[in-house]
Structure formats: C-alpha cells, structure tokens
Amino acid sequence: MKIGDKVQFLSEKGGGFVAGFRGKDIVLVEDEDGFQIPTPISEVVVMSGAEEYKSSKTAGPKKAGEAEPDDTFNMSVKAKLNAMSPDEDSEETDPSDFDITFKPAVVERKGGNKLNVCLCFVPQDIKNFSKTSFDCYIVNDSNFYVRYLYMSLDGTSSTLRSEGEIEPNTKVHVETLTYESIAELERVRLQMLSYKRDRDFVPRPVVDVQFRIDKVKFYKYHAFQPNLFFDTPSLLVPVVEDDEVRQLLPVDAGKLVIGEEADTKAARKAATTHKPVAHDNVTPRNAVANGNQPIVVDLHADELLETTAGMDSADILKYQLDIFRRTLDENKQHKGRKIIFIHGKGEGVLRHAIVSELRYKYKNYRYQDASFREYGYGATQVTIR
C-alpha cells in the first residue's frame, strides 16, 4: 500500500485514495470531498493502483447510452461478496458442518501384540442391582483391528445382533439387555477377524466361538468385579486371551435355581447326587442323567446366589418360575422324561405357584410328590407327556 492507491473500507461503505500515513498502523484516506479520514491499515483494502485511480478521476462524463458500471464502490467488502454469490438466499457454511476426515495414526501400546478380546456386561444402575439393565460391550484389548459378527443362536438358526470394526485398544457397545432379554438369550456366537493397517503383522486365525450366557451370574452381585475397562464393576467373559480362544463351558444345571429353604438334608443330598450329564448341543437342563434317573433342579436361593441383597421375595419367585417354565419348555419334546423340582416346604408359596402353573399352563403334564426316601419333603416330580 502506497500514497495514491485506491482503497475501500472493510467494515463501512465508501473509501478513497491514500493521502498519507500516520505512524505504522494508521492510513489517511481522502474521500471525494477532500476530507482525510484516519483509518487503521487493517480496516482498508487496496482496490487499484495510483495511476488507475487518477485516470478514473480525470475521465470525462459518460456518453449517452453508455452502460453504467455496477455501483459497488459504496458497498462494503462483505456486501460485495454477497452480491457476487449465485444464490442470494443461501446461508453461510459453518465450518463445524464439514465432516472430519483426518484420523490420527494408531499408537500401539507395549504388550498389545497378542490378541485379547472379551465380552463385558456393565450394569446401568449398580445401586438397584435387581432391576437394572446391562450394557454389553466387546472389548478389544490389543493392537489389532477386529472385525466382528455378534449373533444369538436358536437351534440351527442365527440372528445378527451387531457387526462392525473395533479399533485397537478400544471397546464397542453392541446391545443393552434386561433381565427378561437375558433369560431369552440362550447361546451366543462370535466371529472375529483381526488385522493391522499400514504395517506388517503376523496373521491370527479367524475366531469362531459359540457359548452360553451364564444367566446365573447376573443375579450374583459379587460376580461383577472392578476392572481396567469401566468405572463400574462389570461381568467379564474372556473370549480370547493372549491369542488363545477360551473354552466357554455351559452352566452347571444342578445350581440353576432360586427358592425357599430346604426342610431336610435328604433333598439337598439328592440335588447334588443326581447331577445331569451335559451332551453336545444340549442345554444342561435338557440332559438326562445316567440310566433312568430324572433331571434334578434344586430351587434353593443359597444354592444359586452368594447374596440376595437388592432382591425382594417377588423378584426371587419371578426368577424361580422363569427357570421352572424354561426347563419344561426345553424338555417338551422328550415324552416320558421325569424332572424333579426341589422347592422346599417352607410356607408353601413356591410349591403353590408351581402347582398352579401345572394345572393351568401345563395341563397335559403329570405331577406328584417326589420320592420321600430320595428327596425328603418339598420336592415335586413332573413327567413330560
């Protein structure tokens, strides 16, 4: 910028030419009336050089019919930019509207070159443990990217519940479960492919593992432990540990029950001696013990729970009846099978509820008191028909 340059104000209409300077930061702008306006240099913009400005000032009047130039000199720079816009109604673009495409390079951690993956169930309200929902995460504790398919199994059919990619040393939320949905989630299948980007790596085998969700642990407060991945005590199910796929075994059917206290030692002894034998692809409650011995399901709270803190009697009874129903439903195809439910005598609330179910919902099933010699008081035998 020099004396004689034509300039225009940035924030206001009008302008003039540079008549001089006052210090390093102030320019004297002379308008058409000869007034010199002190203006910060940062508030003006050069429109043309001194020679061009002088020639425009000495040019004669325009001839008749000659097109008038656009009257933009008396407009601010911002107004000029808006006038040049093809769409006068368009809104200015906010930089925050642009998608962020930059991703920083993944920083590998020391000791993370072995594949470690686990399922993690985090209670949403640890203080209301008996009624809370649980957030299910897949935790990738390694330097590998993990592409996963998370499915539930019902017989031979699968239902995809979540799929995607987990970045190294991160976790992803796959679903939220209630106690009711946990009861319906019999088996889970997890398929995973691990790899690295932009660097060499030793390929890991494809992981394809099936397992049963241990529903019992969701009622055990002490099964939820502090861990490195969440601030809330959580239930961790290791899937891969140091490149080794875990053998995830089903739950022991001999302890899948909640109920009233036992009246005699005979019932407790029977529940532990008549353990069902697990077979491939069969839920333990469905398995038949050796010989003609019946399935035995013990319904006592202390056989299942480390503590009943946070659970009232209605919660316990609801869970017990759920196990009772599912046991019968899962065995409905096995005609003639006998199932012993040990419920205790107590006040008879549990037995009354079971008998009511058998009378109205399972009318075709035959039931009777179980053998007193083998099970003592407080046991009911159901025969599938």
Protein backbone atom coordinates (compact mmCIF):
# COMPACT_ATOMS: atom_id res chain seq x y z
CA MET A 1 0.00 0.00 0.00
CA LYS A 2 1.36 3.42 -1.06
CA ILE A 3 0.21 7.04 -1.49
CA GLY A 4 -2.23 7.35 -4.37
CA ASP A 5 -3.65 3.80 -4.12
CA LYS A 6 -7.38 3.50 -4.32
CA VAL A 7 -8.72 1.79 -1.17
CA GLN A 8 -12.05 0.76 0.23
CA PHE A 9 -13.17 0.36 3.82
CA LEU A 10 -13.74 -3.23 5.00
CA SER A 11 -16.40 -2.60 7.63
CA GLU A 12 -18.08 0.51 6.24
CA LYS A 13 -19.29 1.80 2.90
CA GLY A 14 -17.08 4.04 0.76
CA GLY A 15 -13.38 4.65 0.53
CA GLY A 16 -10.96 6.94 -1.31
CA PHE A 17 -7.29 7.10 -2.03
CA VAL A 18 -4.25 7.02 0.22
CA ALA A 19 -3.17 10.57 1.03
CA GLY A 20 -0.54 9.66 3.61
CA PHE A 21 0.29 7.67 6.73
CA ARG A 22 0.32 8.39 10.42
CA GLY A 23 2.73 6.05 12.08
CA LYS A 24 2.88 2.39 11.04
CA ASP A 25 -0.73 1.46 11.70
CA ILE A 26 -2.84 4.43 10.50
CA VAL A 27 -3.54 5.38 6.87
CA LEU A 28 -5.09 8.74 5.84
CA VAL A 29 -7.89 8.04 3.35
CA GLU A 30 -9.05 11.08 1.36
CA ASP A 31 -12.63 10.89 0.11
CA GLU A 32 -14.24 12.68 -2.84
CA ASP A 33 -14.94 15.79 -0.72
CA GLY A 34 -11.27 16.16 0.21
CA PHE A 35 -11.63 15.03 3.81
CA GLN A 36 -8.84 12.83 5.15
CA ILE A 37 -10.12 10.03 7.34
CA PRO A 38 -7.58 8.34 9.71
CA THR A 39 -8.23 4.60 9.44
CA PRO A 40 -6.37 1.51 10.74
CA ILE A 41 -4.49 -0.13 7.89
CA SER A 42 -6.17 -3.44 8.80
CA GLU A 43 -9.58 -1.87 8.01
CA VAL A 44 -8.90 -0.99 4.35
CA VAL A 45 -8.20 -2.96 1.20
CA VAL A 46 -6.40 -1.75 -1.96
CA MET A 47 -8.73 -1.71 -4.96
CA SER A 48 -6.35 -0.32 -7.64
CA GLY A 49 -3.03 1.40 -8.07
CA ALA A 50 -2.47 5.17 -8.08
CA GLU A 51 -2.33 5.56 -11.91
CA GLU A 52 -5.59 3.70 -12.47
CA TYR A 53 -7.31 5.77 -9.83
CA LYS A 54 -6.10 9.09 -11.30
CA SER A 55 -7.23 8.12 -14.80
CA SER A 56 -10.67 7.28 -13.48
CA LYS A 57 -10.88 10.64 -11.76
CA THR A 58 -9.89 12.61 -14.91
CA ALA A 59 -12.11 10.61 -17.30
CA GLY A 60 -14.85 12.70 -18.86
CA PRO A 61 -18.55 12.16 -18.43
CA LYS A 62 -20.01 9.04 -19.95
CA LYS A 63 -21.71 9.26 -23.28
CA ALA A 64 -25.43 8.84 -23.69
CA GLY A 65 -26.41 5.21 -23.81
CA GLU A 66 -23.14 4.05 -22.29
CA ALA A 67 -23.73 1.38 -19.68
CA GLU A 68 -23.19 2.47 -16.15
CA PRO A 69 -20.71 0.31 -14.22
CA ASP A 70 -22.02 -1.59 -11.23
CA ASP A 71 -22.29 0.79 -8.33
CA THR A 72 -20.25 -1.28 -5.93
CA PHE A 73 -17.77 1.26 -4.70
CA ASN A 74 -20.11 2.47 -1.99
CA MET A 75 -20.66 -1.10 -0.78
CA SER A 76 -18.70 -2.83 1.97
CA VAL A 77 -16.48 -5.75 1.05
CA LYS A 78 -18.86 -8.19 2.74
CA ALA A 79 -21.77 -6.75 0.73
CA LYS A 80 -19.77 -7.17 -2.47
CA LEU A 81 -19.06 -10.80 -1.66
CA ASN A 82 -22.76 -11.39 -1.06
CA ALA A 83 -23.61 -9.66 -4.33
CA MET A 84 -21.24 -11.99 -6.16
CA SER A 85 -22.91 -15.07 -4.63
CA PRO A 86 -25.02 -17.01 -7.17
CA ASP A 87 -27.67 -17.71 -4.54
CA GLU A 88 -28.64 -14.68 -2.53
CA ASP A 89 -30.77 -16.79 -0.17
CA SER A 90 -28.07 -19.32 0.63
CA GLU A 91 -26.79 -19.45 4.17
CA GLU A 92 -23.16 -19.16 5.11
CA THR A 93 -21.48 -22.52 5.67
CA ASP A 94 -20.46 -23.16 9.23
CA PRO A 95 -17.01 -24.80 9.34
CA SER A 96 -18.33 -27.16 12.02
CA ASP A 97 -20.68 -28.66 9.40
CA PHE A 98 -17.80 -30.18 7.46
CA ASP A 99 -17.02 -33.87 8.04
CA ILE A 100 -13.78 -34.59 9.84
CA THR A 101 -11.80 -36.91 7.59
CA PHE A 102 -8.47 -36.75 9.38
CA LYS A 103 -7.67 -39.67 11.68
CA PRO A 104 -4.50 -39.76 13.74
CA ALA A 105 -2.26 -42.78 13.35
CA VAL A 106 -2.96 -45.60 15.80
CA VAL A 107 -0.45 -45.66 18.64
CA GLU A 108 0.38 -49.21 19.62
CA ARG A 109 0.90 -49.98 23.26
CA LYS A 110 3.63 -52.16 24.66
CA GLY A 111 2.47 -55.72 25.23
CA GLY A 112 -0.52 -55.35 22.90
CA ASN A 113 0.64 -57.64 20.09
CA LYS A 114 -1.30 -60.61 21.44
CA LEU A 115 -5.00 -60.77 20.73
CA ASN A 116 -7.17 -60.25 23.81
CA VAL A 117 -10.94 -59.88 23.44
CA CYS A 118 -13.73 -60.20 25.99
CA LEU A 119 -17.45 -59.60 26.35
CA CYS A 120 -18.27 -57.22 29.17
CA PHE A 121 -21.65 -56.64 30.82
CA VAL A 122 -21.94 -53.34 32.68
CA PRO A 123 -24.94 -52.65 34.97
CA GLN A 124 -26.52 -49.28 34.28
CA ASP A 125 -27.56 -48.85 37.92
CA ILE A 126 -25.31 -50.80 40.29
CA LYS A 127 -27.26 -49.45 43.27
CA ASN A 128 -30.51 -51.00 42.02
CA PHE A 129 -28.96 -54.30 41.05
CA SER A 130 -32.11 -56.43 40.97
CA LYS A 131 -33.87 -54.24 38.39
CA THR A 132 -31.07 -52.70 36.35
CA SER A 133 -30.35 -53.22 32.65
CA PHE A 134 -26.93 -54.22 31.38
CA ASP A 135 -24.87 -52.68 28.57
CA CYS A 136 -22.99 -55.31 26.59
CA TYR A 137 -19.61 -54.37 25.13
CA ILE A 138 -16.94 -56.16 23.11
CA VAL A 139 -13.56 -55.05 24.46
CA ASN A 140 -10.54 -55.21 22.14
CA ASP A 141 -7.51 -55.12 24.43
CA SER A 142 -4.86 -55.44 21.71
CA ASN A 143 -3.02 -53.59 18.92
CA PHE A 144 -5.16 -55.27 16.25
CA TYR A 145 -8.22 -54.06 14.43
CA VAL A 146 -11.05 -56.55 14.96
CA ARG A 147 -13.89 -57.09 12.50
CA TYR A 148 -16.70 -58.90 14.34
CA LEU A 149 -20.12 -60.54 13.94
CA TYR A 150 -22.11 -60.89 17.17
CA MET A 151 -25.06 -63.30 16.88
CA SER A 152 -27.57 -65.18 19.00
CA LEU A 153 -28.39 -68.81 18.23
CA ASP A 154 -31.73 -70.60 18.39
CA GLY A 155 -31.32 -74.19 17.32
CA THR A 156 -29.58 -74.09 13.94
CA SER A 157 -30.62 -70.55 13.02
CA SER A 158 -28.68 -67.37 13.86
CA THR A 159 -29.76 -63.77 14.43
CA LEU A 160 -27.25 -60.99 13.82
CA ARG A 161 -27.32 -58.62 16.79
CA SER A 162 -24.35 -56.41 15.95
CA GLU A 163 -21.47 -56.18 13.48
CA GLY A 164 -18.63 -53.78 12.80
CA GLU A 165 -14.99 -52.97 13.38
CA ILE A 166 -13.29 -52.28 16.69
CA GLU A 167 -10.15 -50.16 16.63
CA PRO A 168 -7.08 -51.21 18.62
CA ASN A 169 -7.34 -50.86 22.41
CA THR A 170 -10.95 -49.72 22.34
CA LYS A 171 -14.42 -51.11 23.06
CA VAL A 172 -17.75 -51.02 21.26
CA HIS A 173 -21.31 -51.15 22.64
CA VAL A 174 -23.29 -53.96 20.97
CA GLU A 175 -26.61 -54.07 22.85
CA THR A 176 -28.50 -53.39 26.08
CA LEU A 177 -30.03 -56.33 27.95
CA THR A 178 -32.73 -56.52 30.59
CA TYR A 179 -33.24 -59.49 32.90
CA GLU A 180 -36.04 -60.65 30.60
CA SER A 181 -33.91 -60.49 27.43
CA ILE A 182 -31.03 -62.23 29.24
CA ALA A 183 -33.39 -65.10 30.05
CA GLU A 184 -34.21 -65.43 26.33
CA LEU A 185 -30.58 -65.26 25.21
CA GLU A 186 -29.63 -68.93 25.25
CA ARG A 187 -26.50 -69.10 23.09
CA VAL A 188 -24.13 -66.56 21.55
CA ARG A 189 -21.83 -66.87 18.55
CA LEU A 190 -18.91 -64.51 18.00
CA GLN A 191 -16.88 -64.49 14.78
CA MET A 192 -13.78 -62.26 14.59
CA LEU A 193 -11.05 -61.40 12.10
CA SER A 194 -8.00 -59.47 13.40
CA TYR A 195 -5.50 -57.44 11.38
CA LYS A 196 -3.35 -54.28 11.29
CA ARG A 197 -3.27 -51.34 8.91
CA ASP A 198 -0.23 -49.65 7.34
CA ARG A 199 2.24 -52.03 8.94
CA ASP A 200 3.34 -55.65 8.83
CA PHE A 201 1.85 -58.16 11.25
CA VAL A 202 1.63 -61.89 11.91
CA PRO A 203 -1.89 -63.04 10.89
CA ARG A 204 -4.06 -64.56 13.61
CA PRO A 205 -6.52 -67.38 12.92
CA VAL A 206 -10.16 -66.46 12.38
CA VAL A 207 -12.09 -66.82 15.66
CA ASP A 208 -15.47 -68.57 15.58
CA VAL A 209 -16.70 -69.40 19.06
CA GLN A 210 -20.10 -70.37 20.49
CA PHE A 211 -21.05 -70.30 24.14
CA ARG A 212 -23.93 -69.97 26.54
CA ILE A 213 -24.53 -66.88 28.62
CA ASP A 214 -24.30 -67.78 32.31
CA LYS A 215 -27.59 -66.20 33.38
CA VAL A 216 -26.99 -67.15 37.00
CA LYS A 217 -24.12 -64.70 37.34
CA PHE A 218 -26.39 -61.77 36.51
CA TYR A 219 -28.05 -62.33 39.88
CA LYS A 220 -24.76 -62.50 41.76
CA TYR A 221 -23.56 -59.10 42.83
CA HIS A 222 -20.09 -60.45 43.57
CA ALA A 223 -19.72 -61.74 40.00
CA PHE A 224 -19.33 -58.10 38.95
CA GLN A 225 -15.77 -57.02 39.64
CA PRO A 226 -13.71 -53.82 39.22
CA ASN A 227 -11.69 -53.82 36.01
CA LEU A 228 -9.47 -51.67 33.78
CA PHE A 229 -12.10 -51.04 31.14
CA PHE A 230 -15.00 -49.48 33.06
CA ASP A 231 -15.52 -47.36 36.14
CA THR A 232 -18.42 -49.59 37.23
CA PRO A 233 -17.91 -53.18 38.47
CA SER A 234 -18.65 -55.42 35.48
CA LEU A 235 -19.06 -59.04 34.45
CA LEU A 236 -16.23 -60.03 32.09
CA VAL A 237 -16.43 -63.08 29.82
CA PRO A 238 -12.98 -63.70 28.25
CA VAL A 239 -13.22 -64.86 24.63
CA VAL A 240 -9.57 -64.72 23.53
CA GLU A 241 -6.66 -64.46 25.98
CA ASP A 242 -3.12 -63.96 24.63
CA ASP A 243 -4.09 -65.44 21.21
CA GLU A 244 -5.77 -68.45 22.87
CA VAL A 245 -9.51 -68.93 22.35
CA ARG A 246 -11.19 -69.70 25.65
CA GLN A 247 -13.28 -72.85 26.03
CA LEU A 248 -16.56 -71.33 27.22
CA LEU A 249 -18.46 -74.07 29.01
CA PRO A 250 -22.20 -74.12 29.80
CA VAL A 251 -23.59 -73.56 33.27
CA ASP A 252 -23.95 -76.40 35.76
CA ALA A 253 -27.65 -77.29 35.74
CA GLY A 254 -27.53 -78.55 39.31
CA LYS A 255 -27.46 -74.94 40.52
CA LEU A 256 -29.85 -73.19 38.15
CA VAL A 257 -32.43 -72.35 40.80
CA ILE A 258 -33.66 -69.91 43.41
CA GLY A 259 -36.23 -70.85 46.04
CA GLU A 260 -37.21 -71.47 49.64
CA GLU A 261 -35.03 -73.02 52.31
CA ALA A 262 -34.82 -76.82 52.47
CA ASP A 263 -36.58 -78.70 55.22
CA THR A 264 -34.43 -81.82 55.26
CA LYS A 265 -30.88 -82.80 54.40
CA ALA A 266 -32.20 -85.51 52.10
CA ALA A 267 -33.39 -83.02 49.48
CA ARG A 268 -30.00 -81.26 49.43
CA LYS A 269 -28.16 -84.53 49.13
CA ALA A 270 -30.42 -85.65 46.28
CA ALA A 271 -29.80 -82.43 44.39
CA THR A 272 -26.04 -82.97 44.48
CA THR A 273 -26.04 -86.71 43.77
CA HIS A 274 -28.41 -86.57 40.77
CA LYS A 275 -26.29 -84.36 38.58
CA PRO A 276 -27.41 -84.21 34.91
CA VAL A 277 -24.85 -85.14 32.27
CA ALA A 278 -24.20 -82.49 29.61
CA HIS A 279 -24.21 -83.57 25.96
CA ASP A 280 -23.05 -81.65 22.89
CA ASN A 281 -25.53 -79.03 21.65
CA VAL A 282 -27.89 -79.75 24.56
CA THR A 283 -28.65 -77.37 27.39
CA PRO A 284 -27.61 -78.97 30.71
CA ARG A 285 -31.17 -78.76 31.98
CA ASN A 286 -32.18 -80.85 28.95
CA ALA A 287 -29.58 -83.56 29.55
CA VAL A 288 -30.57 -86.89 31.04
CA ALA A 289 -28.60 -88.42 33.88
CA ASN A 290 -27.08 -91.88 33.53
CA GLY A 291 -29.60 -94.70 33.35
CA ASN A 292 -33.23 -93.82 34.02
CA GLN A 293 -32.53 -91.24 36.69
CA PRO A 294 -34.54 -87.99 36.31
CA ILE A 295 -33.24 -84.48 35.91
CA VAL A 296 -32.94 -82.76 39.28
CA VAL A 297 -33.32 -78.99 39.58
CA ASP A 298 -32.68 -77.50 43.02
CA LEU A 299 -34.66 -74.33 43.70
CA HIS A 300 -32.90 -73.02 46.82
CA ALA A 301 -31.52 -69.50 46.96
CA ASP A 302 -28.30 -70.39 48.75
CA GLU A 303 -27.51 -72.98 46.06
CA LEU A 304 -27.51 -70.22 43.47
CA LEU A 305 -26.81 -66.83 44.98
CA GLU A 306 -23.90 -65.60 47.04
CA THR A 307 -26.23 -62.90 48.31
CA THR A 308 -29.84 -61.85 47.78
CA ALA A 309 -29.07 -58.21 48.51
CA GLY A 310 -31.29 -55.96 46.41
CA MET A 311 -33.80 -58.74 45.65
CA ASP A 312 -37.17 -58.97 47.35
CA SER A 313 -39.28 -62.12 47.60
CA ALA A 314 -41.24 -61.22 44.46
CA ASP A 315 -38.02 -60.93 42.41
CA ILE A 316 -36.81 -64.30 43.65
CA LEU A 317 -40.13 -66.01 42.96
CA LYS A 318 -40.32 -64.50 39.47
CA TYR A 319 -36.88 -65.77 38.58
CA GLN A 320 -37.58 -69.21 40.00
CA LEU A 321 -40.79 -69.61 37.99
CA ASP A 322 -38.94 -68.47 34.87
CA ILE A 323 -36.45 -71.32 35.33
CA PHE A 324 -39.30 -73.74 36.02
CA ARG A 325 -41.09 -72.78 32.78
CA ARG A 326 -37.97 -72.82 30.63
CA THR A 327 -36.97 -76.22 31.99
CA LEU A 328 -40.32 -77.69 30.99
CA ASP A 329 -40.40 -75.92 27.63
CA GLU A 330 -36.93 -77.13 26.70
CA ASN A 331 -37.89 -80.73 27.52
CA LYS A 332 -41.33 -80.77 25.93
CA GLN A 333 -40.17 -82.96 23.04
CA HIS A 334 -38.90 -85.69 25.38
CA LYS A 335 -42.02 -87.69 26.20
CA GLY A 336 -41.82 -89.64 29.44
CA ARG A 337 -38.91 -87.65 30.84
CA LYS A 338 -39.08 -87.03 34.59
CA ILE A 339 -37.92 -83.79 36.21
CA ILE A 340 -37.58 -83.32 39.97
CA PHE A 341 -38.07 -79.76 41.23
CA ILE A 342 -36.77 -79.36 44.79
CA HIS A 343 -38.55 -76.33 46.22
CA GLY A 344 -38.62 -76.97 49.97
CA LYS A 345 -41.65 -76.97 52.16
CA GLY A 346 -41.37 -73.59 53.86
CA GLU A 347 -44.66 -71.70 53.75
CA GLY A 348 -45.69 -73.46 50.53
CA VAL A 349 -45.67 -70.30 48.37
CA LEU A 350 -43.30 -71.71 45.79
CA ARG A 351 -44.97 -75.12 45.67
CA HIS A 352 -48.38 -73.49 45.29
CA ALA A 353 -47.10 -71.38 42.38
CA ILE A 354 -45.62 -74.46 40.66
CA VAL A 355 -48.80 -76.48 41.10
CA SER A 356 -50.83 -73.57 39.71
CA GLU A 357 -48.60 -73.50 36.61
CA LEU A 358 -49.02 -77.24 36.13
CA ARG A 359 -52.80 -77.10 36.47
CA TYR A 360 -53.43 -74.23 34.05
CA LYS A 361 -50.45 -73.92 31.68
CA TYR A 362 -49.08 -77.46 31.57
CA LYS A 363 -52.32 -79.42 31.87
CA ASN A 364 -51.01 -82.46 29.99
CA TYR A 365 -48.05 -82.97 32.28
CA ARG A 366 -48.41 -85.40 35.15
CA TYR A 367 -47.07 -84.32 38.53
CA GLN A 368 -46.83 -85.79 42.03
CA ASP A 369 -44.78 -85.50 45.19
CA ALA A 370 -41.28 -86.83 44.59
CA SER A 371 -39.98 -89.87 46.46
CA PHE A 372 -39.69 -89.03 50.15
CA ARG A 373 -36.95 -91.64 50.57
CA GLU A 374 -34.77 -89.97 47.93
CA TYR A 375 -35.70 -86.31 48.21
CA GLY A 376 -37.43 -85.81 51.52
CA TYR A 377 -40.21 -83.26 51.88
CA GLY A 378 -40.57 -80.34 49.48
CA ALA A 379 -39.95 -81.88 46.03
CA THR A 380 -42.29 -82.29 43.07
CA GLN A 381 -41.85 -84.75 40.21
CA VAL A 382 -43.11 -83.73 36.76
CA THR A 383 -43.42 -86.22 33.88
CA ILE A 384 -43.37 -84.83 30.32
CA ARG A 385 -46.31 -86.15 28.27
